[in-house]
Structure formats: structure tokens, C-alpha cells
Amino acid sequence: MNLTMHELAVIEGIIETMTEVAAANRLSRISRLDLVIGKMHQLVPDMLEFSFETCTQGTVAEKCKLVIDWRPVIVTCRDCSNRSEIIDSIFICPHCGSFRLNTESGKELYIKSITGE
Amino acid sequence: MDIVLMKNVLDRNQNKADENRLRLSERGILMINIISSPGAGKTSLLEKTLAHFSGILKIAVIEGDIATDRDARRLQPYNSQIIQINTEGGCHLDSHSIAKAFEHLDLDKLQLIIVENVGNLVCPAEFDLGENHKIAVISVPEGDDKPVKYPLLFRESSAIILNKTDLIPYTNFSLEQFRNYVRELNGSIPVMEISCTTGSGLSVWFDWIRAQIKEKGVPA
């Protein structure tokens, strides 16, 4: 499947996993998919929903409910050790002004769980 | 039935990328992944790079485009191994296509692989190919606020190249504003301001490559 558009490229990975899990667990229908997505990924929620709905038609996950836990971008400063949430992509420590930041959260992109029967 | 997975969505790509990385590391080969919008000057940058290092470094290029081999043909005169991948609609290269490209390269004769990714600032940032460094290239006509619109790429990159600096007098591009935006996104990486057309600033890029080769301990 050659998919264009950013959201579709991500959906391709999800559908592959759902199909494998359904086969391994003999699920005839997947009713719910829980995803964890960090806000660093430039994924538009509406496009993701739309792509998901479109691509799951005719599969074991057709009409599956998509639940997304969006994670904020949190960094730890290597200079003052404070943790902060990054807003508006300004990656400067609000406490000490350092650029030296470790990203603790915001880059997640994983399937938390699949519900089916 | 609830099945708890905690599985990375891009697992399949990541696993192959890790394999690619290991394979290159075992041979002491450095790989750089160049990412930009269409038309920012990736191929021009490669032309200058291959010309400069001809006879000095053993370089191969993996060229990614949706269609045609026009870019690969531009690079033919420079005496390096060039592999063209056509994604036929795919908006980014992935680690599996890079692994396939390795099959056509004589890895024993290489020190550096440069990947020219498909022109796109979004998806390529998500798909690890197994490279040592991502380089973001942006060009003056795209506007000085471009980095803010693509935070993931600019955070993930080891260096940023601003190309077409010769066009600054003809646009409303503010170098100061651009440098501020980049500083806010990723203040610890080098920003190289170049013009492939005039040659200005290219030596900084060549020196950066030399420094990475040295740091990685790439065998001569």
C-alpha cells in the first residue's frame, strides 16, 4: 500500500498491527483502538480520524472507535534540571534560558490497546 | 477482549532502521539524511559536495524521488555510486527501501552515504532510515518562519542549512528573525548559511562533514 499524506503514512502502520493482532487472537471485529500520540508529531486530529475511517473500511476494524491520548511536549533542562511543558515550539528552558533540553514526552506514537471480539 | 499492546506504530520501520544503523556502524560508514521541501536545493548541495570530495572521500548517494531519475542523472558526472529510488507516490523514504538500496552498493568501498530524501518537510522527519544525522535544508524564498511550522524536523536535525542566501536582497527574508526562530526551536545545533549558486558558505558544510567523519572514526 503506497500511501501519501502524513496521516495516511502513520495509519498504514496501525492497520498492519491491527490486522496481525486480530489474526493472532482470532478477532472477527475490532471495536476500539487506543492510541498514544505526542504533540511533536505533526498529525492533524481530523485528518487522522478521516484517514482511519477511510482505510479501515472493509477490514476487521471497520467502524472501530478511535480513542487518542494526546501527550504534551515535556522537557527536562540539562542545566537546571527543571521539567517544563513546551508551548508553541519554543524550546528554551523557562527557568534558566538554556537550549540544552531532553525531551521526556511528546514524541510518543504507539498503540496502547486493541478491543475486539 | 482488551489486548494491551504498547506497540510503536512505526515499529516495522524502526526495526529495519536500527538494523541499517548497525550494519553501517560495523563498517564504519557515516550516513546523512538530507530533508527539505521540494526545490530547496538538495541536489545542488549534493553536486557541490560530490565535486568537492571527489577523490578524497568514498561517497554514495541514495536518491529518493516520487518519479524520474533526473536528480540521479545530475549527480552522475561526479564519480560516485548513485542509487535512485522512485517511491511512486510515497512521500518519504523508509528504512526498508534504504536496506534494498544497500544491496546495490559496494559497502566495502564506502566511507559516507548521503540520502537525498523525497522533497517534504513532514513525513521524512518521522521515518528513521538508520542515519547518523538528519540535515534540514531550507531556502530563502520559503520564508524566514519556515522552521516554526515544522518543529519536529528542526528538533530532530543535527544541523540546519539555509540555502539561496544570494536571494536575500530580493526577498523580505529576515536573517535575524530566521536565526531567532531556529534558536527557539533548537539552539544547540549549527546553522549554515550558504548559496550553492555562488559557493558562499559551502566550506562550513564541507568542514562539518569532515568533522563528523573524524568523530565517527570512519576508516580511510
Coordinates of C-alpha atoms in Angstrom, one line a residue:
Chain A
M1 CA 0.0 0.0 0.0
N2 CA 1.6 3.2 -1.1
L3 CA 0.1 6.0 0.9
T4 CA 0.7 9.7 0.6
M5 CA -0.2 12.4 3.1
H6 CA 1.4 12.3 6.5
E7 CA -1.6 10.9 8.5
L8 CA -2.0 8.1 6.0
A9 CA 1.6 7.0 6.3
V10 CA 1.0 6.6 10.1
I11 CA -2.3 4.8 9.6
E12 CA -0.6 2.2 7.4
G13 CA 1.5 1.1 10.4
I14 CA -1.6 1.0 12.6
I15 CA -3.6 -1.1 10.2
E16 CA -0.8 -3.6 9.7
T17 CA -0.6 -4.1 13.5
M18 CA -4.4 -4.4 13.9
T19 CA -4.5 -7.0 11.2
E20 CA -1.7 -9.0 12.8
V21 CA -3.2 -8.8 16.3
A22 CA -6.7 -9.7 15.0
A23 CA -5.3 -12.8 13.2
A24 CA -3.2 -13.9 16.2
N25 CA -6.2 -13.6 18.6
R26 CA -8.9 -14.7 16.2
L27 CA -10.8 -11.5 16.5
S28 CA -13.5 -11.1 13.9
R29 CA -14.1 -7.5 14.7
I30 CA -12.1 -4.7 16.4
S31 CA -14.4 -2.3 18.1
R32 CA -11.9 0.1 19.7
L33 CA -8.3 1.3 19.2
D34 CA -6.5 3.3 21.9
L35 CA -3.5 5.3 20.6
V36 CA -1.0 7.5 22.5
I37 CA 0.3 10.3 20.3
G38 CA 2.8 13.0 21.4
K39 CA 2.1 16.6 20.2
M40 CA 5.5 16.8 18.5
H41 CA 4.2 14.7 15.6
Q42 CA 2.5 17.0 13.2
L43 CA -0.7 14.9 13.0
V44 CA -4.0 16.8 12.5
P45 CA -6.7 15.1 14.6
D46 CA -9.4 15.5 11.9
M47 CA -7.2 14.1 9.2
L48 CA -6.2 11.2 11.3
E49 CA -9.8 10.3 12.1
F50 CA -10.8 10.7 8.4
S51 CA -7.8 8.6 7.2
F52 CA -8.5 6.0 9.8
E53 CA -12.2 5.7 8.9
T54 CA -11.4 5.5 5.2
C55 CA -8.6 3.0 5.5
T56 CA -10.4 0.6 7.8
Q57 CA -13.4 0.2 5.5
G58 CA -13.7 -3.4 4.5
T59 CA -11.2 -4.5 7.2
V60 CA -11.7 -6.2 10.6
A61 CA -11.6 -2.7 12.1
E62 CA -14.4 -1.1 10.1
K63 CA -16.4 1.4 12.2
C64 CA -13.9 0.9 15.0
K65 CA -13.8 3.7 17.6
L66 CA -10.6 5.6 17.7
V67 CA -9.5 7.0 21.0
I68 CA -6.4 9.2 21.1
D69 CA -4.5 10.2 24.2
W70 CA -2.5 13.3 23.1
R71 CA 0.6 13.8 25.1
P72 CA 2.1 17.2 25.8
V73 CA 5.7 18.1 25.0
I74 CA 7.6 17.9 28.3
V75 CA 11.4 18.6 28.6
T76 CA 14.0 18.4 31.3
C77 CA 16.7 21.0 31.3
R78 CA 20.2 19.6 31.4
D79 CA 21.5 22.7 33.1
C80 CA 18.9 23.4 35.9
S81 CA 17.1 20.0 35.9
N82 CA 13.7 21.6 35.8
R83 CA 10.9 20.0 33.9
S84 CA 8.6 22.2 31.7
E85 CA 5.9 21.9 29.2
I86 CA 6.9 23.3 25.8
I87 CA 4.3 25.6 24.3
D88 CA 4.3 27.0 20.7
S89 CA 7.5 25.1 19.9
I90 CA 9.8 27.4 21.9
F91 CA 12.4 25.0 23.1
I92 CA 14.1 27.2 25.7
C93 CA 14.1 26.4 29.4
P94 CA 11.6 28.9 31.0
H95 CA 13.6 28.7 34.3
C96 CA 17.2 29.3 33.2
G97 CA 17.0 30.0 29.4
S98 CA 19.1 27.0 28.4
F99 CA 18.7 25.3 25.0
R100 CA 20.0 22.0 26.4
L101 CA 16.8 20.1 26.8
N102 CA 15.9 16.4 26.9
T103 CA 12.5 15.6 25.5
E104 CA 10.7 13.4 28.1
S105 CA 7.4 13.3 26.4
G106 CA 5.8 14.5 23.2
K107 CA 7.3 12.0 20.7
E108 CA 5.1 9.0 21.6
L109 CA 3.4 7.2 18.7
Y110 CA 2.1 3.9 19.9
I111 CA -0.9 1.6 20.1
K112 CA -1.9 1.3 23.7
S113 CA -4.6 -1.3 23.3
I114 CA -7.0 -3.0 20.9
T115 CA -10.5 -4.1 21.9
G116 CA -12.3 -6.7 19.9
E117 CA -14.3 -9.9 19.8
Chain B
M1 CA -11.4 -8.8 24.6
D2 CA -8.9 -6.0 25.5
I3 CA -5.4 -6.5 24.3
V4 CA -2.8 -4.2 25.7
L5 CA 0.0 -3.7 23.2
M6 CA 2.1 -0.6 23.9
K7 CA 3.5 -1.1 20.4
N8 CA 5.2 1.7 18.5
V9 CA 3.2 2.4 15.4
L10 CA 6.3 2.8 13.3
D11 CA 8.0 -0.3 14.7
R12 CA 8.4 -2.0 11.4
N13 CA 10.3 0.9 10.0
Q14 CA 12.3 1.5 13.3
N15 CA 13.5 -2.1 13.5
K16 CA 14.9 -2.0 10.0
A17 CA 16.4 1.4 10.6
D18 CA 18.2 0.0 13.7
E19 CA 19.4 -2.9 11.5
N20 CA 20.7 -0.4 8.9
R21 CA 22.4 1.6 11.5
L22 CA 24.2 -1.4 13.0
R23 CA 25.3 -2.6 9.6
L24 CA 26.8 0.7 8.7
S25 CA 28.4 1.1 12.1
E26 CA 30.1 -2.3 11.8
R27 CA 31.8 -1.0 8.6
G28 CA 32.5 2.5 9.9
I29 CA 30.3 4.2 7.3
L30 CA 28.6 7.5 8.1
M31 CA 25.1 8.1 6.8
I32 CA 23.5 11.5 6.4
N33 CA 19.7 12.0 5.6
I34 CA 19.1 15.4 3.8
I35 CA 15.5 16.6 4.2
S36 CA 13.8 19.6 2.7
S37 CA 10.9 21.0 0.8
P38 CA 10.9 20.4 -3.0
G39 CA 13.2 22.9 -4.7
A40 CA 15.2 24.0 -1.6
G41 CA 18.5 22.9 -3.3
K42 CA 19.3 19.4 -2.0
T43 CA 20.5 18.1 -5.4
S44 CA 22.6 21.3 -5.9
L45 CA 24.1 20.8 -2.5
L46 CA 25.0 17.3 -3.4
E47 CA 26.5 18.3 -6.7
K48 CA 28.8 20.7 -4.8
T49 CA 29.6 18.1 -2.1
L50 CA 30.4 15.3 -4.5
A51 CA 32.6 17.7 -6.6
H52 CA 34.5 18.9 -3.5
F53 CA 35.2 15.4 -2.1
S54 CA 35.9 13.7 -5.4
G55 CA 38.9 11.5 -5.0
I56 CA 39.1 12.4 -1.3
L57 CA 36.1 10.6 0.3
K58 CA 34.3 7.5 -1.0
I59 CA 30.7 8.7 -1.1
A60 CA 27.5 7.0 -2.4
V61 CA 24.2 8.8 -2.8
I62 CA 20.8 7.3 -2.3
E63 CA 18.4 9.5 -4.2
G64 CA 14.7 9.5 -3.3
D65 CA 12.1 10.9 -5.7
I66 CA 8.4 10.3 -6.4
A67 CA 9.2 9.9 -10.1
T68 CA 12.0 10.2 -12.6
D69 CA 15.7 9.8 -12.2
R70 CA 16.5 13.4 -13.2
D71 CA 18.3 14.1 -9.9
A72 CA 20.3 10.9 -10.1
R73 CA 21.4 11.8 -13.6
R74 CA 22.5 15.3 -12.4
L75 CA 24.8 13.5 -10.0
Q76 CA 26.3 11.0 -12.5
P77 CA 29.3 13.1 -13.5
Y78 CA 30.8 13.1 -10.0
N79 CA 32.2 9.6 -9.9
S80 CA 30.2 8.3 -7.0
Q81 CA 27.8 5.3 -6.6
I82 CA 24.3 6.7 -7.1
I83 CA 21.2 4.7 -6.4
Q84 CA 17.8 6.1 -7.4
I85 CA 14.7 5.1 -5.5
N86 CA 11.3 6.0 -7.0
T87 CA 8.6 5.9 -4.4
E88 CA 5.8 6.2 -7.0
G89 CA 3.6 8.4 -4.8
G90 CA 5.2 7.7 -1.4
C91 CA 6.0 11.0 0.3
H92 CA 9.1 9.8 2.2
L93 CA 11.8 7.2 2.1
D94 CA 11.7 4.4 4.6
S95 CA 14.3 2.1 6.1
H96 CA 13.2 -0.9 4.0
S97 CA 13.9 1.0 0.8
I98 CA 17.3 2.1 2.1
A99 CA 18.1 -1.5 3.1
K100 CA 17.3 -2.6 -0.5
A101 CA 19.5 0.2 -1.8
F102 CA 22.4 -1.1 0.2
E103 CA 22.1 -4.3 -1.9
H104 CA 23.2 -2.3 -4.9
L105 CA 26.0 -0.5 -3.2
D106 CA 29.5 -1.8 -2.7
L107 CA 29.5 -1.1 1.1
D108 CA 33.1 -2.2 1.5
K109 CA 34.2 0.7 -0.7
L110 CA 32.4 3.5 1.1
Q111 CA 33.0 6.0 3.9
L112 CA 29.9 8.1 3.5
I113 CA 26.3 7.6 2.3
I114 CA 24.2 10.7 1.7
V115 CA 20.5 10.2 1.3
E116 CA 18.6 12.8 -0.6
N117 CA 15.1 12.3 0.8
V118 CA 11.8 13.0 -1.1
G119 CA 11.0 16.7 -1.1
N120 CA 8.9 17.0 2.0
L121 CA 9.4 18.6 5.5
V122 CA 6.8 16.5 7.3
C123 CA 7.0 12.7 6.9
P124 CA 10.7 12.2 6.4
A125 CA 11.2 13.6 9.9
E126 CA 9.2 10.7 11.3
F127 CA 10.8 7.8 9.4
D128 CA 14.3 6.9 10.7
L129 CA 16.4 5.4 7.9
G130 CA 19.3 4.3 10.2
E131 CA 21.2 7.5 9.5
N132 CA 23.7 9.2 11.9
H133 CA 22.4 12.7 11.1
K134 CA 19.3 14.3 9.7
I135 CA 20.1 17.6 8.0
A136 CA 17.3 20.1 7.4
V137 CA 17.7 22.3 4.3
I138 CA 15.6 25.3 3.9
S139 CA 15.9 28.0 1.2
V140 CA 15.4 31.8 1.4
P141 CA 12.3 32.0 -0.8
E142 CA 10.4 29.7 1.5
G143 CA 10.4 32.4 4.2
D144 CA 12.2 33.0 7.5
D145 CA 9.4 31.4 9.6
K146 CA 9.6 28.0 7.9
P147 CA 11.3 26.3 10.9
V148 CA 8.5 27.2 13.3
K149 CA 6.0 25.4 11.0
Y150 CA 8.0 22.2 11.1
P151 CA 9.2 21.8 14.7
L152 CA 9.7 18.0 14.6
L153 CA 12.2 18.1 11.8
F154 CA 14.1 21.1 13.1
R155 CA 14.3 19.4 16.6
E156 CA 15.5 16.1 15.2
S157 CA 18.2 17.6 12.9
S158 CA 21.9 17.7 13.7
A159 CA 22.4 20.9 11.6
I160 CA 20.3 23.3 9.5
I161 CA 21.4 24.6 6.1
L162 CA 19.9 27.8 4.8
N163 CA 20.4 27.8 1.1
K164 CA 20.0 30.6 -1.6
T165 CA 21.4 33.3 0.7
D166 CA 22.2 35.2 -2.5
L167 CA 18.5 35.9 -2.9
I168 CA 18.1 37.6 0.4
P169 CA 18.3 41.2 -1.1
Y170 CA 15.4 40.3 -3.4
T171 CA 13.0 39.0 -0.7
N172 CA 11.7 40.1 2.6
F173 CA 13.5 37.3 4.4
S174 CA 15.0 38.4 7.7
L175 CA 18.1 36.6 8.6
E176 CA 17.9 37.9 12.2
Q177 CA 14.3 36.6 12.5
F178 CA 15.2 33.3 11.0
R179 CA 18.2 32.8 13.4
N180 CA 15.8 33.7 16.3
Y181 CA 13.3 31.1 15.3
V182 CA 15.9 28.5 14.9
R183 CA 17.4 29.4 18.2
E184 CA 14.0 29.0 19.9
L185 CA 13.5 25.6 18.3
N186 CA 16.9 24.1 18.6
G187 CA 19.5 26.4 20.0
S188 CA 22.3 24.0 20.2
I189 CA 22.8 23.0 16.5
P190 CA 24.8 24.7 13.9
V191 CA 23.1 26.8 11.2
M192 CA 25.0 27.0 7.9
E193 CA 24.1 29.9 5.7
I194 CA 25.1 29.0 2.1
S195 CA 24.5 29.7 -1.5
C196 CA 25.0 26.7 -3.9
T197 CA 24.9 29.2 -6.8
T198 CA 27.7 31.5 -5.6
G199 CA 29.5 28.9 -3.4
S200 CA 29.3 31.2 -0.4
G201 CA 29.4 29.3 3.0
L202 CA 29.9 25.9 1.4
S203 CA 33.2 25.4 3.1
V204 CA 31.4 25.4 6.5
W205 CA 29.3 22.4 5.3
F206 CA 32.3 20.6 4.0
D207 CA 34.2 21.1 7.3
W208 CA 31.1 19.9 9.2
I209 CA 31.2 16.7 7.1
R210 CA 34.9 16.3 7.8
A211 CA 34.3 16.7 11.5
Q212 CA 31.6 14.0 11.5
I213 CA 33.8 11.6 9.6
K214 CA 36.6 12.2 12.0
E215 CA 34.4 11.9 15.1
K216 CA 32.9 8.7 13.9
G217 CA 36.4 7.2 13.2
V218 CA 35.5 6.3 9.7
P219 CA 38.4 4.3 8.3
A220 CA 40.3 5.8 5.4

